[in-house]
Coordinates of C-alpha atoms in Angstrom, one line a residue:
Chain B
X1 CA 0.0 0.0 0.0
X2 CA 1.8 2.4 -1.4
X3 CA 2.1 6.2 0.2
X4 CA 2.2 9.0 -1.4
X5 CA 4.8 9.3 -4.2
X6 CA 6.8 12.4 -4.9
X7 CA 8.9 12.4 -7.8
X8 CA 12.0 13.4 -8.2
X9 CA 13.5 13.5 -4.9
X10 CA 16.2 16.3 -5.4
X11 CA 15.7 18.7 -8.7
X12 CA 18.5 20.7 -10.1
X13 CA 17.7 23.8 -12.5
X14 CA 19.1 26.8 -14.3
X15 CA 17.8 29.8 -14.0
X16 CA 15.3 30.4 -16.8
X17 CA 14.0 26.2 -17.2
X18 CA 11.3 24.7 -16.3
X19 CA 10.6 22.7 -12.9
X20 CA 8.0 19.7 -13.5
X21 CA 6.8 18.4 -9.9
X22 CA 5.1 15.1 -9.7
X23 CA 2.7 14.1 -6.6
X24 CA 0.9 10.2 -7.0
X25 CA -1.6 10.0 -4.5
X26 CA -2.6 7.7 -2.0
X27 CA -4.6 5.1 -3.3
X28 CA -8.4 5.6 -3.0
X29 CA -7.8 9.7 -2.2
X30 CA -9.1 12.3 -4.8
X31 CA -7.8 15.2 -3.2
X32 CA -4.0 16.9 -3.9
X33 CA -2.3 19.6 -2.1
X34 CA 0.6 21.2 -2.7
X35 CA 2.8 23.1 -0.2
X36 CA 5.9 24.9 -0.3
X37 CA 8.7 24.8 2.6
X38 CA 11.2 27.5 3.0
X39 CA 13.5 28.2 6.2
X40 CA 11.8 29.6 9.3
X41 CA 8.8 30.0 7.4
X42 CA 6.9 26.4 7.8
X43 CA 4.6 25.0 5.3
X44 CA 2.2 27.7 3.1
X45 CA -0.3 26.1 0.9
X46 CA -0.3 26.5 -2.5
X47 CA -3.0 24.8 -5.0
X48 CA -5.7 22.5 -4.0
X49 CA -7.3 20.2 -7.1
X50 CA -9.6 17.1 -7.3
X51 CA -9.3 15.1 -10.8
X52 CA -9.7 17.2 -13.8
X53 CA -10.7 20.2 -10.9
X54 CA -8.7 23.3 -9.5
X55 CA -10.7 23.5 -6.2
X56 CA -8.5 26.6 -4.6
X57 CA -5.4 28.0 -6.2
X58 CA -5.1 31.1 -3.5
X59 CA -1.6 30.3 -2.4
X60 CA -0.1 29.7 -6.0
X61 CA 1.6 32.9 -7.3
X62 CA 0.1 35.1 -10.0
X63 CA 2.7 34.2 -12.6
X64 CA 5.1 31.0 -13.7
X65 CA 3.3 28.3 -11.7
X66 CA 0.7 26.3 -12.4
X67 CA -0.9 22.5 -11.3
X68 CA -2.9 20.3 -13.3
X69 CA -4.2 16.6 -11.8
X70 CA -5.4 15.0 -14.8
X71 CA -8.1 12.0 -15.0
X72 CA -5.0 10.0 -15.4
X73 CA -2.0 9.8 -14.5
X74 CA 0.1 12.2 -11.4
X75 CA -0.5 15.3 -10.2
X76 CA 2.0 18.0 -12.1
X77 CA 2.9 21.6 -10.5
X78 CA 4.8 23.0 -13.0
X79 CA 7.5 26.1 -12.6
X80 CA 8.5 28.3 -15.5
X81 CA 11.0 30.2 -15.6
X82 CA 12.4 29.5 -12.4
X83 CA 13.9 31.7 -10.3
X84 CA 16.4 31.5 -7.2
X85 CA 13.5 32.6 -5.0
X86 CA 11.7 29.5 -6.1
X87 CA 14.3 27.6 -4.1
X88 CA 12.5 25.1 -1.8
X89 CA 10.9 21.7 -1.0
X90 CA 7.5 21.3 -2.4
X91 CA 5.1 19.0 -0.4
X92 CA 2.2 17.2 -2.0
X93 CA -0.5 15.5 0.0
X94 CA -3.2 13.6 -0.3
X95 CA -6.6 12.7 1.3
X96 CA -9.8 10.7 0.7
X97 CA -12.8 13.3 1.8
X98 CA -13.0 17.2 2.5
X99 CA -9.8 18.4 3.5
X100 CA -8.9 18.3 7.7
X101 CA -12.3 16.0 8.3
X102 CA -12.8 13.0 9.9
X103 CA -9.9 10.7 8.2
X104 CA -6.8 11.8 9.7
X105 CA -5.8 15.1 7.7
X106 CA -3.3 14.7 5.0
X107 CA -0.9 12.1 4.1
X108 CA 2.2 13.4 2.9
X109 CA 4.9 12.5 0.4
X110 CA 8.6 13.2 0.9
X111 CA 8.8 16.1 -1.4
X112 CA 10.9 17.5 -3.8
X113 CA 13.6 19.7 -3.2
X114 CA 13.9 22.0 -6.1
X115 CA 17.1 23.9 -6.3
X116 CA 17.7 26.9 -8.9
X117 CA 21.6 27.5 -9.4
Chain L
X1 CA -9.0 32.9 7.3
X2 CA -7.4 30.4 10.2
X3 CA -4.3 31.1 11.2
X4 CA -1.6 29.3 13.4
X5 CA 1.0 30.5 16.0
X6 CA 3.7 28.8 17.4
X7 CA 5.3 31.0 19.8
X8 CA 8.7 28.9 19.7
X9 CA 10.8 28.3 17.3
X10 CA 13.2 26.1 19.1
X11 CA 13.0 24.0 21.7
X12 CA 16.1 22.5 23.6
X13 CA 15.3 19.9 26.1
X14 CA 17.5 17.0 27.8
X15 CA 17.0 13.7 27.3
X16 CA 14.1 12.2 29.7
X17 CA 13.3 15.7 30.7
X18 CA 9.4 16.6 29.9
X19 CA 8.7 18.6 27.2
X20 CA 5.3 21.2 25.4
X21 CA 5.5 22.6 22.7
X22 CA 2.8 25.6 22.2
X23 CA 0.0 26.4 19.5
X24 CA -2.7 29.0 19.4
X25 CA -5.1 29.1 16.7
X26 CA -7.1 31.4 15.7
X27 CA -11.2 30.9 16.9
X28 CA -13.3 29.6 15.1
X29 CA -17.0 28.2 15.5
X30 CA -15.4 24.6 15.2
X31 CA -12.0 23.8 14.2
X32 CA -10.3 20.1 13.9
X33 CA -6.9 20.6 15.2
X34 CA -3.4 18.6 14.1
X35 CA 0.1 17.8 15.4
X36 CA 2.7 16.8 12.6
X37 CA 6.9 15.5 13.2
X38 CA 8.9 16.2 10.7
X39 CA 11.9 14.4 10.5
X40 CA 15.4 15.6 8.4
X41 CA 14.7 15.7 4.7
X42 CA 11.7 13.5 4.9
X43 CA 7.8 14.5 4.8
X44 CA 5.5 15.4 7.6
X45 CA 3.8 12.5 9.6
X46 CA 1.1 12.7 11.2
X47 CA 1.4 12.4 15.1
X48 CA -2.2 12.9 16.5
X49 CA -5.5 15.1 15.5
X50 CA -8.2 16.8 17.8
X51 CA -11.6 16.4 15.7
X52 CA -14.5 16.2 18.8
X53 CA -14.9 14.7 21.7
X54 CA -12.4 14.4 24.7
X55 CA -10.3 17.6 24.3
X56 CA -7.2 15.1 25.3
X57 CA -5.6 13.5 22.6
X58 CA -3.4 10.7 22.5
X59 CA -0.9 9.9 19.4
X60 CA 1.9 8.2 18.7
X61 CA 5.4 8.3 20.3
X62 CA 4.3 8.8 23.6
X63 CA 3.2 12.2 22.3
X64 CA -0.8 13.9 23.7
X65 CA -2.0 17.1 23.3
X66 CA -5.0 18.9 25.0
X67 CA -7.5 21.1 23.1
X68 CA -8.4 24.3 25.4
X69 CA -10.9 25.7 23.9
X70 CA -11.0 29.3 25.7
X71 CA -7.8 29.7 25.2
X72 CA -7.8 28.5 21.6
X73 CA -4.8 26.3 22.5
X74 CA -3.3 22.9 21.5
X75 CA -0.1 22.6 23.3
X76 CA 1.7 19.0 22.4
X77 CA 3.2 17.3 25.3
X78 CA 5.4 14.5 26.2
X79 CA 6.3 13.0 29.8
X80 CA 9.8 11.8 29.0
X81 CA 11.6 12.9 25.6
X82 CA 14.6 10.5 23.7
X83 CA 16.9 11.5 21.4
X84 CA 15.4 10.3 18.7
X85 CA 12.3 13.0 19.3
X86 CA 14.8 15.1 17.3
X87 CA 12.6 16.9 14.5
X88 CA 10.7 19.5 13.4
X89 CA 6.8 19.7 15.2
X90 CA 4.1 21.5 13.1
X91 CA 0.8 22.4 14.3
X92 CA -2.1 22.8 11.9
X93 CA -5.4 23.6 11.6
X94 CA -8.8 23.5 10.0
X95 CA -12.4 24.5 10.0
X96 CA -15.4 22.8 9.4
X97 CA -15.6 24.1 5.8
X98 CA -13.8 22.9 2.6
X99 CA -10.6 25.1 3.1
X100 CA -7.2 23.2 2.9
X101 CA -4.7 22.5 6.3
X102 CA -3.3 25.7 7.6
X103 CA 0.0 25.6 9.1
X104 CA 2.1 27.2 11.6
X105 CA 5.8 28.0 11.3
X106 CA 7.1 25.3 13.1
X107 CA 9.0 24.2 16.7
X108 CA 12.2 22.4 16.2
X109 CA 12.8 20.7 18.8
X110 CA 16.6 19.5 19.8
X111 CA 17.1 16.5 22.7
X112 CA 20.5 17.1 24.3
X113 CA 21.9 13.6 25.9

């Protein structure tokens, strides 16, 4: 019973590519989240989607990031342009129902440590 | 909007010593209430949740945490801490509606042998 799987591990990028974030829920969940993790400044949410479904994209900035959780296949946040700033380990999580109710919160992957050089 | 405070960032504490590590949440008409560890380069687990009920929770690790409602608290305590509660705590929150985890900052808490 697989957790949640986060894809790659450790990510490497100029300044300038393109950052491709992958997030396989749980098994049985139908709810994504993605957070960003920076020093000192604990977990801010970014995107919230159901299949097919952006449910609450407040926390993803205006410009260069978007998400996408298709019918099939991973979820995908997706960076262009990146920029030092964007610097950071990304956090997906998963759940079965309405988010914080009744089934334990999230469960999380391991994340992906994006670094822009 | 919920928010979370964690009024320390780092906690030092000696091995077997007791340890409580503070959150304060914004009020709400109903909130459900979470502890997460952290461990180095790894993801969050989750160590216990407040949903209803007794406002005394119990989670794993030896780890309970108390839901004060008046005081819109959730302080995470354990009797007797080991090294190997080494990690970074995260208290989080959540009300009733459809609105995604909010989280606090964080306690990093450091067990001196």
């Amino acid at each position: 019973n697989a957790g949640v799987m986060q894809n790659p591990r450790h990510l490497v990028r100029r300044r300038g590519q393109e950052a491709r974030l992958r997030c396989s829920p749980m098994k049985g969940h139908s709810h994504v989240y993605w957070y960003r993790q920076l020093p000192e400044e604990g977990l801010k949410f970014m995107v919230y989607l159901q299949k097919e479904n952006i449910i609450d994209e407040s926390g993803m900035p205006k410009e260069r990031f978007s998400a996408e959780f298709p019918k099939e296949g991973p979820s995908i946040l997706r960076i262009q342009q990146v920029v030092r700033g964007d610097s950071a380990a990304y956090f997906c999580a998963s759940s079965p129902n309405l988010p914080g109710t009744g089934y334990g919160g999230y469960t999380f992957g391991s994340g992906t440590r994006l670094t822009v050089v | 909007a919920q928010s979370v405070t964690q009024l320390d960032s780092q906690v030092p504490v000696f091995e077997e010593a007791p340890v409580e590590l503070r959150c304060n949440y914004s009020s709400s008409v109903s909130v459900y209430l979470f502890w997460y560890v952290q461990y180095p380069n790894q993801g969050l687990q989750l160590l216990l949740k407040y949903l209803s009920g007794s406002t005394l929770v119990k989670g794993i690790n030896g780890f309970e945490a108390e839901f004060n409602k008046s005081q819109t608290s959730f302080h995470l305590r354990k009797p007797s801490v080991h090294i190997s509660d080494t990690a970074e705590y995260f208290c989080a929150v959540s009300d009733s509606g459809n609105t995604p985890l909010v989280f606090g900052k964080g306690t990093r808490l450091s067990v001196i042998a």
